[in-house]
Amino acid sequence: GGSPSYSWQVGHYVKIGKWVWIDANVRFTVTPSGVTQQAIGGLPFASRAGAGQYHGIHILPQQGFNYDGDGVMVTIGDSSTIGYVSEYTASTGGNESSFLANEIGTTIEYRLTGHYVAT
């Protein structure tokens, strides 16, 4: 959905056994294009593989999110260091839909926090 120019990317992680806890604050500018699902890459370890081993990480939007949902979350698939961003709408029973490039502005800031199981 465009090539970001980062103002800052600050993050920390702690790995204890197979559990990884992450916390990050990110701010960037971008000219969004298309309707591709937004993704967050560069997680410190690949997630665990196996049927139904999807892990969620919460996003707290600070600036530049243009969506009508009630929550934004990153889902990490099997054996991946990339998570895909989705929005959830409480009024429809928590239905999930992809968070697309046309739902962000040109200056984006968010806080990301959560944990997942690594390989």
PDB file of N, CA, C and O in Angstrom, residues 19 34 71 73-75 91 97 110:
ATOM      1  N   TRP A  19       7.728 -18.308  24.378  1.00  0.00           N
ATOM      2  CA  TRP A  19       6.860 -17.127  24.412  1.00  0.00           C
ATOM      3  C   TRP A  19       7.650 -15.867  24.103  1.00  0.00           C
ATOM      4  O   TRP A  19       8.720 -15.642  24.661  1.00  0.00           O
ATOM      5  N   GLY A  34      -3.916   1.660  -3.496  1.00  0.00           N
ATOM      6  CA  GLY A  34      -4.551   0.363  -3.648  1.00  0.00           C
ATOM      7  C   GLY A  34      -5.415  -0.029  -2.468  1.00  0.00           C
ATOM      8  O   GLY A  34      -5.683   0.770  -1.577  1.00  0.00           O
ATOM      9  N   GLY A  71     -11.929  -2.254  16.858  1.00  0.00           N
ATOM     10  CA  GLY A  71     -10.629  -2.724  17.289  1.00  0.00           C
ATOM     11  C   GLY A  71      -9.762  -3.065  16.093  1.00  0.00           C
ATOM     12  O   GLY A  71     -10.258  -3.392  15.024  1.00  0.00           O
ATOM     13  N   MET A  73      -6.225  -5.339  15.069  1.00  0.00           N
ATOM     14  CA  MET A  73      -5.377  -6.404  15.568  1.00  0.00           C
ATOM     15  C   MET A  73      -4.495  -6.952  14.456  1.00  0.00           C
ATOM     16  O   MET A  73      -4.857  -6.888  13.286  1.00  0.00           O
ATOM     17  N   VAL A  74      -3.347  -7.473  14.844  1.00  0.00           N
ATOM     18  CA  VAL A  74      -2.427  -8.114  13.909  1.00  0.00           C
ATOM     19  C   VAL A  74      -2.527  -9.616  14.126  1.00  0.00           C
ATOM     20  O   VAL A  74      -2.415 -10.096  15.254  1.00  0.00           O
ATOM     21  N   THR A  75      -2.730 -10.371  13.062  1.00  0.00           N
ATOM     22  CA  THR A  75      -2.772 -11.825  13.141  1.00  0.00           C
ATOM     23  C   THR A  75      -1.528 -12.393  12.478  1.00  0.00           C
ATOM     24  O   THR A  75      -1.244 -12.084  11.319  1.00  0.00           O
ATOM     25  N   SER A  91     -20.441  -4.315  16.826  1.00  0.00           N
ATOM     26  CA  SER A  91     -21.876  -4.290  16.520  1.00  0.00           C
ATOM     27  C   SER A  91     -22.292  -5.417  15.582  1.00  0.00           C
ATOM     28  O   SER A  91     -23.472  -5.700  15.446  1.00  0.00           O
ATOM     29  N   SER A  97     -12.496  -8.062   9.362  1.00  0.00           N
ATOM     30  CA  SER A  97     -12.272  -7.743   7.953  1.00  0.00           C
ATOM     31  C   SER A  97     -10.864  -7.200   7.809  1.00  0.00           C
ATOM     32  O   SER A  97     -10.282  -6.680   8.753  1.00  0.00           O
ATOM     33  N   TYR A 110       1.113   4.353  15.653  1.00  0.00           N
ATOM     34  CA  TYR A 110       0.405   3.363  16.456  1.00  0.00           C
ATOM     35  C   TYR A 110       1.342   2.740  17.479  1.00  0.00           C
ATOM     36  O   TYR A 110       2.553   2.801  17.378  1.00  0.00           O
TER      37      TYR A 110
END
